[in-house]
PDB file of C-alpha atoms in Angstrom:
ATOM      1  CA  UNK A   1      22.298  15.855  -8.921  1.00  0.00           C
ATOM      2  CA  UNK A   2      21.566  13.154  -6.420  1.00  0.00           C
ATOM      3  CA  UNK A   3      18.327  13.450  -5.255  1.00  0.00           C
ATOM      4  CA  UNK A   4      14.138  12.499  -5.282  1.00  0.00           C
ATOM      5  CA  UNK A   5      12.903  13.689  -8.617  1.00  0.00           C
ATOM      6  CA  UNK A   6       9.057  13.482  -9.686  1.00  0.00           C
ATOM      7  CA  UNK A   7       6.845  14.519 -12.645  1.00  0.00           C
ATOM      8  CA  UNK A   8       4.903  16.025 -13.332  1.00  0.00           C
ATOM      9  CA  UNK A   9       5.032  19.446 -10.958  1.00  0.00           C
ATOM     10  CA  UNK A  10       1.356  20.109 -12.005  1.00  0.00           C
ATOM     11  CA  UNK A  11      -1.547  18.459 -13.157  1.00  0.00           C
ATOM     12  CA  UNK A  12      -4.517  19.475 -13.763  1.00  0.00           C
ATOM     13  CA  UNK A  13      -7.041  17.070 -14.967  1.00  0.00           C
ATOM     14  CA  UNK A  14     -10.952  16.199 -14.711  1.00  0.00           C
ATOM     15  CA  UNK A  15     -12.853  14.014 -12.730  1.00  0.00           C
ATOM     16  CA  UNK A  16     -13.289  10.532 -13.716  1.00  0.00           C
ATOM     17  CA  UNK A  17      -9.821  10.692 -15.698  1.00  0.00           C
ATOM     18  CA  UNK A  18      -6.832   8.052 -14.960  1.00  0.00           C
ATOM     19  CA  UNK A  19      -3.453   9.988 -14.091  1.00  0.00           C
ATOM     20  CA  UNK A  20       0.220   8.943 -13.067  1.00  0.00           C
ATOM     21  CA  UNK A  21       2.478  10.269 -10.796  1.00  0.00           C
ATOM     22  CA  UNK A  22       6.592   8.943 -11.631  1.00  0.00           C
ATOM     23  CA  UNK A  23       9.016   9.145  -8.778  1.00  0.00           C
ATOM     24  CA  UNK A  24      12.919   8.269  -8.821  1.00  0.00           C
ATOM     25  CA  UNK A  25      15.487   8.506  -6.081  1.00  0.00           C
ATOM     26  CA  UNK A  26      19.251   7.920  -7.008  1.00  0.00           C
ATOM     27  CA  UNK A  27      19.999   8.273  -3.784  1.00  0.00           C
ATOM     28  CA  UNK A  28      20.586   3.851  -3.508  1.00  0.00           C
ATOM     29  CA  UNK A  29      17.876   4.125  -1.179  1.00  0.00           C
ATOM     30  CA  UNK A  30      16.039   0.939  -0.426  1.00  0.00           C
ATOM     31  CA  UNK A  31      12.844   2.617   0.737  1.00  0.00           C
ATOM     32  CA  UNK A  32      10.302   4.623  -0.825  1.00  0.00           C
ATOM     33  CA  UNK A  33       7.153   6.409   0.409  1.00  0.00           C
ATOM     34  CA  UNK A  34       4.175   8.425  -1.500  1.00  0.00           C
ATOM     35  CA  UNK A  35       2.418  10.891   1.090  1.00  0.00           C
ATOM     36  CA  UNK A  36      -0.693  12.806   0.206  1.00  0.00           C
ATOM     37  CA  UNK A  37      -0.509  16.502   1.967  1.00  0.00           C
ATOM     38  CA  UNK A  38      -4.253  17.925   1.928  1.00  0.00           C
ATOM     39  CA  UNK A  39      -5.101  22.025   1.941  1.00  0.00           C
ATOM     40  CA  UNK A  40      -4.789  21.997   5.664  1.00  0.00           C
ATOM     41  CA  UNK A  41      -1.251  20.550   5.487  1.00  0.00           C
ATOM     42  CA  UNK A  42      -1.906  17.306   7.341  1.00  0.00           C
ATOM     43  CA  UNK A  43       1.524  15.172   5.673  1.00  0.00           C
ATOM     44  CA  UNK A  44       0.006  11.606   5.430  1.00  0.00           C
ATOM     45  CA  UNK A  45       1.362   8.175   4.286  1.00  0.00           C
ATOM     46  CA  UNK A  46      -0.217   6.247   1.525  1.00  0.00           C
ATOM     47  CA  UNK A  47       2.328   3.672   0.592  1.00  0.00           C
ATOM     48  CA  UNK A  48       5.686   2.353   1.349  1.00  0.00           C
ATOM     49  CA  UNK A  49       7.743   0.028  -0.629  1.00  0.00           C
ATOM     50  CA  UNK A  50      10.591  -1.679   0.850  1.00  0.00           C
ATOM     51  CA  UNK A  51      13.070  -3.193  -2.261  1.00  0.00           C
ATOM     52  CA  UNK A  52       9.936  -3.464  -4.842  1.00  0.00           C
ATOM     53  CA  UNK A  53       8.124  -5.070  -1.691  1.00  0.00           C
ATOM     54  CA  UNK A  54       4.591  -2.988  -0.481  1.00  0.00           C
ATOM     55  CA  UNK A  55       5.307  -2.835   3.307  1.00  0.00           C
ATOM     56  CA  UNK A  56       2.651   0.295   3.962  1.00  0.00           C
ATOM     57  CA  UNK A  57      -0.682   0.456   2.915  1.00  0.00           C
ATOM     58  CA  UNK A  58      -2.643   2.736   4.725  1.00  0.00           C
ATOM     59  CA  UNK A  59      -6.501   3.011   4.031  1.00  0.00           C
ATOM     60  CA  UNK A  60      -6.559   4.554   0.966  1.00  0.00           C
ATOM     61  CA  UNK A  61      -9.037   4.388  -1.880  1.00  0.00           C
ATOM     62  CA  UNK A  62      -8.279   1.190  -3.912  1.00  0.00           C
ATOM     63  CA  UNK A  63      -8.346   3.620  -7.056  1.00  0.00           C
ATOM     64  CA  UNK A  64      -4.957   4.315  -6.093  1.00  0.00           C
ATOM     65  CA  UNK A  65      -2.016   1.719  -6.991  1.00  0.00           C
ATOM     66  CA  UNK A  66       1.349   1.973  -6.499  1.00  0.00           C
ATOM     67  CA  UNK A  67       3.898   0.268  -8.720  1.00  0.00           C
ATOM     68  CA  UNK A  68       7.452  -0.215  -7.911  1.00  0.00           C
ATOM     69  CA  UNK A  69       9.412  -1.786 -10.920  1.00  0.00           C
ATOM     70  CA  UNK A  70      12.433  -1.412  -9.284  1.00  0.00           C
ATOM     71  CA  UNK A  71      14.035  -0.146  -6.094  1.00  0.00           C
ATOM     72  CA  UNK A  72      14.668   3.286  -7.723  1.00  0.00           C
ATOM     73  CA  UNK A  73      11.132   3.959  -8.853  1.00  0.00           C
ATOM     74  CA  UNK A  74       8.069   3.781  -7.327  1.00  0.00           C
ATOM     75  CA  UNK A  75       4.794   5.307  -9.304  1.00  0.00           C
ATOM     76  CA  UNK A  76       1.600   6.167  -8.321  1.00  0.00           C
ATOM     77  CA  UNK A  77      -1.383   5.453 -10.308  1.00  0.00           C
ATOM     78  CA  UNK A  78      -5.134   6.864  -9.491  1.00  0.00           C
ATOM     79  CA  UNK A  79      -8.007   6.150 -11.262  1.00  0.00           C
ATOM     80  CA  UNK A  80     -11.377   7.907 -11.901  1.00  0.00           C
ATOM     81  CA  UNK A  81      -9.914  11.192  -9.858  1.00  0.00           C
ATOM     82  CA  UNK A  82     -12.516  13.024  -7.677  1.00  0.00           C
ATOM     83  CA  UNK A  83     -12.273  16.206  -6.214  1.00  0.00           C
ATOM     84  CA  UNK A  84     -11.073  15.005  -2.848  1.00  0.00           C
ATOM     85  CA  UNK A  85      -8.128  13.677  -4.300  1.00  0.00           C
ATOM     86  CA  UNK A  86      -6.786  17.440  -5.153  1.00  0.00           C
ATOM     87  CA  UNK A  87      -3.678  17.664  -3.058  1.00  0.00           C
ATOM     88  CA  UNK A  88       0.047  17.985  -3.464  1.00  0.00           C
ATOM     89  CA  UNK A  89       1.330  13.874  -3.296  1.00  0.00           C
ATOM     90  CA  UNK A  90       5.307  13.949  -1.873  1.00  0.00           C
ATOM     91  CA  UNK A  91       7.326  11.221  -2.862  1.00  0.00           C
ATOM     92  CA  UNK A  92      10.035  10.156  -0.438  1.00  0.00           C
ATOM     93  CA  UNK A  93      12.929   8.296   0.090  1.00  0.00           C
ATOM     94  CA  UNK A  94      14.997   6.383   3.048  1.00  0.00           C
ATOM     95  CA  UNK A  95      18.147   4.737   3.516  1.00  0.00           C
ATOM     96  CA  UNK A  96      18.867   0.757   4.567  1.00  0.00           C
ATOM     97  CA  UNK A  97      20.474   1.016   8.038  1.00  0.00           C
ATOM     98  CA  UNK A  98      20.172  -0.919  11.587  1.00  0.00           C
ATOM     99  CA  UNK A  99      17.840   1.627  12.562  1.00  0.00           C
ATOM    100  CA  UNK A 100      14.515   1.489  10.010  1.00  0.00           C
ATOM    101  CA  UNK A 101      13.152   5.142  11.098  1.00  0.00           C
ATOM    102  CA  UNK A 102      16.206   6.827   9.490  1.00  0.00           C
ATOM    103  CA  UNK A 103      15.261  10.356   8.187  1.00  0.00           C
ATOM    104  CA  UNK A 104      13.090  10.540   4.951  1.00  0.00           C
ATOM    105  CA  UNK A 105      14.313  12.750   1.600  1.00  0.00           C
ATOM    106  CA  UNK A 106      11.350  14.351   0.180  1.00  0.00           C
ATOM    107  CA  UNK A 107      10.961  15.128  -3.722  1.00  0.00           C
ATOM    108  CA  UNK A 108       9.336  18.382  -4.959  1.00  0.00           C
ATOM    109  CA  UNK A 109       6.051  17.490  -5.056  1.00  0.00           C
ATOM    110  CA  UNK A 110       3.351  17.316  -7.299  1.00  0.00           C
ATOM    111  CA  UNK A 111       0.187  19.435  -6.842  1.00  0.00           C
ATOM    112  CA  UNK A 112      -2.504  17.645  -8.364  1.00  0.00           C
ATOM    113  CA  UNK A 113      -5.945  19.473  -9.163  1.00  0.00           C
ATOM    114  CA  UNK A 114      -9.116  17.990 -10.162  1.00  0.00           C
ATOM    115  CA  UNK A 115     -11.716  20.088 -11.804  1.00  0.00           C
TER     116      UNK A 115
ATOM    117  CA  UNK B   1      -3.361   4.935  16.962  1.00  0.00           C
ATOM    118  CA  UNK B   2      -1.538   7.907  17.278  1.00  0.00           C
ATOM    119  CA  UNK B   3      -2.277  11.742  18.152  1.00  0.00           C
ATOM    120  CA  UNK B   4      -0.073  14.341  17.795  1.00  0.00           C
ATOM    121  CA  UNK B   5      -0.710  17.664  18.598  1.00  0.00           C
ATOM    122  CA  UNK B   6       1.418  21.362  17.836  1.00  0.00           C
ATOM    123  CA  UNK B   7       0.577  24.869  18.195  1.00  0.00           C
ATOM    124  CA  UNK B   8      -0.928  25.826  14.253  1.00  0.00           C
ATOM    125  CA  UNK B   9       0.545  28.914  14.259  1.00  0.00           C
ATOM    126  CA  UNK B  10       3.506  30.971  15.927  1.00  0.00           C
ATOM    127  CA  UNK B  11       5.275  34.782  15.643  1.00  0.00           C
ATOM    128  CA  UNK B  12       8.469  35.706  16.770  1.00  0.00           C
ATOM    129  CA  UNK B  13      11.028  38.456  15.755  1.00  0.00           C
ATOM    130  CA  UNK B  14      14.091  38.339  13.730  1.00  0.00           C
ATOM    131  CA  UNK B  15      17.356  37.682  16.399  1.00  0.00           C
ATOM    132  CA  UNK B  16      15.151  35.957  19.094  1.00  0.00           C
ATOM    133  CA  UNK B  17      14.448  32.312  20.122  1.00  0.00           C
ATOM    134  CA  UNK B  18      11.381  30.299  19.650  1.00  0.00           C
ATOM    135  CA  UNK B  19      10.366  26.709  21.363  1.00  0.00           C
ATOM    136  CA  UNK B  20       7.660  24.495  19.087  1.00  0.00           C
ATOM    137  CA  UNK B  21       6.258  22.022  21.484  1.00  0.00           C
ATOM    138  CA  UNK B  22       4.773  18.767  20.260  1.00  0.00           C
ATOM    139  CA  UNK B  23       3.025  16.155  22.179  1.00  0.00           C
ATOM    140  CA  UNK B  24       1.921  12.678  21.907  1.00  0.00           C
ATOM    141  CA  UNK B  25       0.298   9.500  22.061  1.00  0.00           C
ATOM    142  CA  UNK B  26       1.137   6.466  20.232  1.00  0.00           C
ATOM    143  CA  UNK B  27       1.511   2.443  20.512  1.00  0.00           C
ATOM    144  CA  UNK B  28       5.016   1.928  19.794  1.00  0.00           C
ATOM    145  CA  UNK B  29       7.722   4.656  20.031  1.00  0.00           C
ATOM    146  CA  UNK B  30      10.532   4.553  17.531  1.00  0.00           C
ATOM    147  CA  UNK B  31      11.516   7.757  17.896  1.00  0.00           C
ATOM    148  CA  UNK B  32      10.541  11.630  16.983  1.00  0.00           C
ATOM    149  CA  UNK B  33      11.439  13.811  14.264  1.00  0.00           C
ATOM    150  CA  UNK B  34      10.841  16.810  13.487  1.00  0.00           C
ATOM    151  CA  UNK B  35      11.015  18.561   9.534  1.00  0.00           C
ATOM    152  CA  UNK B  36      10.861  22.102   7.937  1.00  0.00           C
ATOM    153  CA  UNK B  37       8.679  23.061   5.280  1.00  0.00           C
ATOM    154  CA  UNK B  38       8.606  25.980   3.354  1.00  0.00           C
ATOM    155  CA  UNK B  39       5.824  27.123   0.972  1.00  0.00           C
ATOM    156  CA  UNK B  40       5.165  25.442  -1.578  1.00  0.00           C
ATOM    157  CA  UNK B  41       8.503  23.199  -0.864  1.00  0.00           C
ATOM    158  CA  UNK B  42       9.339  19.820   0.289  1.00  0.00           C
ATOM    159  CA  UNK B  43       9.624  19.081   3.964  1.00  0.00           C
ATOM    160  CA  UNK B  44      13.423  18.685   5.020  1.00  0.00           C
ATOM    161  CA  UNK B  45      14.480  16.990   8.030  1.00  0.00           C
ATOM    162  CA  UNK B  46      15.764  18.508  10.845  1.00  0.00           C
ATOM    163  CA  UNK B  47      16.436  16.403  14.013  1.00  0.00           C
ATOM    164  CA  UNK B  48      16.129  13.209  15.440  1.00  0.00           C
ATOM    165  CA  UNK B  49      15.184  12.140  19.134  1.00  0.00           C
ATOM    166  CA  UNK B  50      15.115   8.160  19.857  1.00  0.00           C
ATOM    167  CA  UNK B  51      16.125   8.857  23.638  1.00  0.00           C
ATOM    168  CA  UNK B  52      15.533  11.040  26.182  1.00  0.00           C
ATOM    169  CA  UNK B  53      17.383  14.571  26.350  1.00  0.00           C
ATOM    170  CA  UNK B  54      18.740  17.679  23.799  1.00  0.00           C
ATOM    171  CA  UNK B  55      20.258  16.784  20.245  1.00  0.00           C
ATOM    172  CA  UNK B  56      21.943  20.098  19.278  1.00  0.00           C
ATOM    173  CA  UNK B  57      22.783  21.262  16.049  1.00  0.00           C
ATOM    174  CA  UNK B  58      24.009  24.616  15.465  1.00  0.00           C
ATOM    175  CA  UNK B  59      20.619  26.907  15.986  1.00  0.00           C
ATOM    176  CA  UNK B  60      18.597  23.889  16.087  1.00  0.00           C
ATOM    177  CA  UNK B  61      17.973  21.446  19.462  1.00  0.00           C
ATOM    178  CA  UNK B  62      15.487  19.305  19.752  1.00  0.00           C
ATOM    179  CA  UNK B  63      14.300  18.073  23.325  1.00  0.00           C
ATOM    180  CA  UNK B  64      13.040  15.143  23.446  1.00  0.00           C
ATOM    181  CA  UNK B  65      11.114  12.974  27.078  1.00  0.00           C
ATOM    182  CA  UNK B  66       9.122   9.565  26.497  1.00  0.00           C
ATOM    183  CA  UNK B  67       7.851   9.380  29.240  1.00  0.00           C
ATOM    184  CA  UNK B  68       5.662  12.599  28.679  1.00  0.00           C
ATOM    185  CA  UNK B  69       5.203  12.091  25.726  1.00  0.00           C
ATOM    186  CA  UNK B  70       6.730  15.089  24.913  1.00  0.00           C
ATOM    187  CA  UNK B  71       8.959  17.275  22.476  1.00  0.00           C
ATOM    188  CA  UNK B  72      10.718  20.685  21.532  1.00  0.00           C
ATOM    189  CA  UNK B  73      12.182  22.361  18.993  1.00  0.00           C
ATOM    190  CA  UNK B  74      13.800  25.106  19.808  1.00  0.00           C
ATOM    191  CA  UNK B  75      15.168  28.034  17.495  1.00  0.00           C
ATOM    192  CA  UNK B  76      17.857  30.222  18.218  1.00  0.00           C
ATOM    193  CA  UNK B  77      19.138  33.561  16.527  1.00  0.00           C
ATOM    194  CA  UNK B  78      15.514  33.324  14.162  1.00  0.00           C
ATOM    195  CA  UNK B  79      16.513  34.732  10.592  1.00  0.00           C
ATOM    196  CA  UNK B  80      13.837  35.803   7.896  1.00  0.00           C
ATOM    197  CA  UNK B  81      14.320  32.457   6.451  1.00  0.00           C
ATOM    198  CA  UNK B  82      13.684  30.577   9.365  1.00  0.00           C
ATOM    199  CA  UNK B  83      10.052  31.305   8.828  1.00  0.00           C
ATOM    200  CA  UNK B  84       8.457  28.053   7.272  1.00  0.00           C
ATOM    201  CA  UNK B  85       5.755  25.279   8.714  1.00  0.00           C
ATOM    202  CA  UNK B  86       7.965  23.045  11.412  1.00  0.00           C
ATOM    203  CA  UNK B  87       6.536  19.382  11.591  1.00  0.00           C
ATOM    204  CA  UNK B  88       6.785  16.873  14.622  1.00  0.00           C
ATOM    205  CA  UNK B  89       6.538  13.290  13.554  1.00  0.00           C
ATOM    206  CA  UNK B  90       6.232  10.254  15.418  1.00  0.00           C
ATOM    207  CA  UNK B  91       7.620   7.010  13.913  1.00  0.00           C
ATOM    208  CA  UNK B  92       5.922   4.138  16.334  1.00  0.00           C
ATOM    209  CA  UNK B  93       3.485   1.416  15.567  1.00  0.00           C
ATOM    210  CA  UNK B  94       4.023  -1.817  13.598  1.00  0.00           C
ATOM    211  CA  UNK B  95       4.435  -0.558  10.071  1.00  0.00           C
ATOM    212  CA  UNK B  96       8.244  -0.389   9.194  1.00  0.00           C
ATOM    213  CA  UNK B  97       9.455   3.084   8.486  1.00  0.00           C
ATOM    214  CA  UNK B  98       6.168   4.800   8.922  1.00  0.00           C
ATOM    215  CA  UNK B  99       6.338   8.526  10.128  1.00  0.00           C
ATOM    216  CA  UNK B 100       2.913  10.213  11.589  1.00  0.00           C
ATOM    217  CA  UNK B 101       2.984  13.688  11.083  1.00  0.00           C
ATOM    218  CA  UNK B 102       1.497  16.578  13.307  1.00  0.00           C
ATOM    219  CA  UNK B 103      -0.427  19.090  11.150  1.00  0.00           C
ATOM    220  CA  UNK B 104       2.735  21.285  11.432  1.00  0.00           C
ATOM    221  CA  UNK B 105       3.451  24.828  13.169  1.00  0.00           C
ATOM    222  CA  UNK B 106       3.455  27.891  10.709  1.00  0.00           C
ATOM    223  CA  UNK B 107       6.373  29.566  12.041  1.00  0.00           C
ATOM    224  CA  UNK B 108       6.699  33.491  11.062  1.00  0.00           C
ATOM    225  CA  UNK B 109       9.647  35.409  11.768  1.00  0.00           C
ATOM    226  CA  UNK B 110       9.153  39.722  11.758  1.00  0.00           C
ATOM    227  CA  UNK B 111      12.071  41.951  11.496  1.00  0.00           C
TER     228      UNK B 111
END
């Protein structure tokens, strides 16, 4: 199926523990996005990646860090987790095109929970 | 920076039509869009407004005037499924590709 996969679904992990998030799109989008959405639903962007190149980079915590190895994958890594980072983290995906705000595709999600 | 601002919450019965306004403010306008999500699902997108005026598609039109700074969704014929949170987002600023959500509108539909 063509689409924006992730893993894992769940975690559930500790505080002060190192976790990563994988994303792939086969979609031959050029564009990829992590958004954190928090309990009250509030969709926010971390990180964009335009072909491997970091074009967003909102004000996030510096214990997160992206990676995109290529334009099909881009992973999310967080270090020493804290409670406030407990939130479901979207991975999406949009195509090249003359116009750049072309409509995002959204993986599954992964809820993350830090105990 | 950018604001945007929906209703949290909104009821409306099974067969009937529903209007989710959004409003807002933002340097740069690249155009609105607006996304469903259900529970414990991925948002999926749903319209598109760059210019002024209604985008129709099937049940779903979007309205859409810059110059208030000012949108609509608007639901027709609601079904049981149609019940999900509806997100406005505003793609504007500087940053290439980046969408600023609303904190969505919890649509629930009663037989």
């Amino acid at each position: 199926d063509t689409a924006v996969s992730q893993t894992p679904k769940y975690l559930v992990t500790q505080m002060g523990n190192d976790k990563s998030i994988k994303c792939e799109q086969n979609l031959g989008h050029d564009t990829m996005y992590w958004y954190k959405q928090d309990s009250k639903k509030f969709l926010k962007i971390m990180f964009s990646y335009n072909n491997k190149e970091l074009i967003i980079n909102e004000t996030v915590p510096n214990r997160f860090s992206p990676k995109s190895p290529d334009k099909a994958h881009l992973n999310l890594h967080i270090n020493s987790l804290e409670l406030g980072d407990s939130a479901v983290y979207f991975c999406a995906s949009s195509p090249p095109g003359a116009i750049p705000y072309s409509e995002q595709y959204f993986g599954p999600g992964t809820r993350l929970t830090v105990t | 920076g950018q604001n945007i601002d929906q209703p949290t919450e909104m009821t409306a019965t099974e067969g009937a039509i529903v209007q989710i306004n959004c409003t807002y403010q933002t340097s740069g306008f690249n155009g609105l869009f607006w996304y469903q999500q259900h529970a414990g699902e991925a948002p999926t997108f749903l319209s598109y407004n760059v210019l002024d005026g209604l985008e129709e598609k099937g049940r779903f039109s979007s309205f859409l005037s810059r110059s208030k700074g000012y949108s609509y969704l608007l639901l027709k014929e609601l079904q049981m499924k149609d019940s999900a949170s509806y997100l406005c987002a505003v793609a504007g600023g500087t940053s290439y590709g980046k969408l600023t959500f609303g904190q969505g509108t919890i649509l629930t539909v009663h037989p």
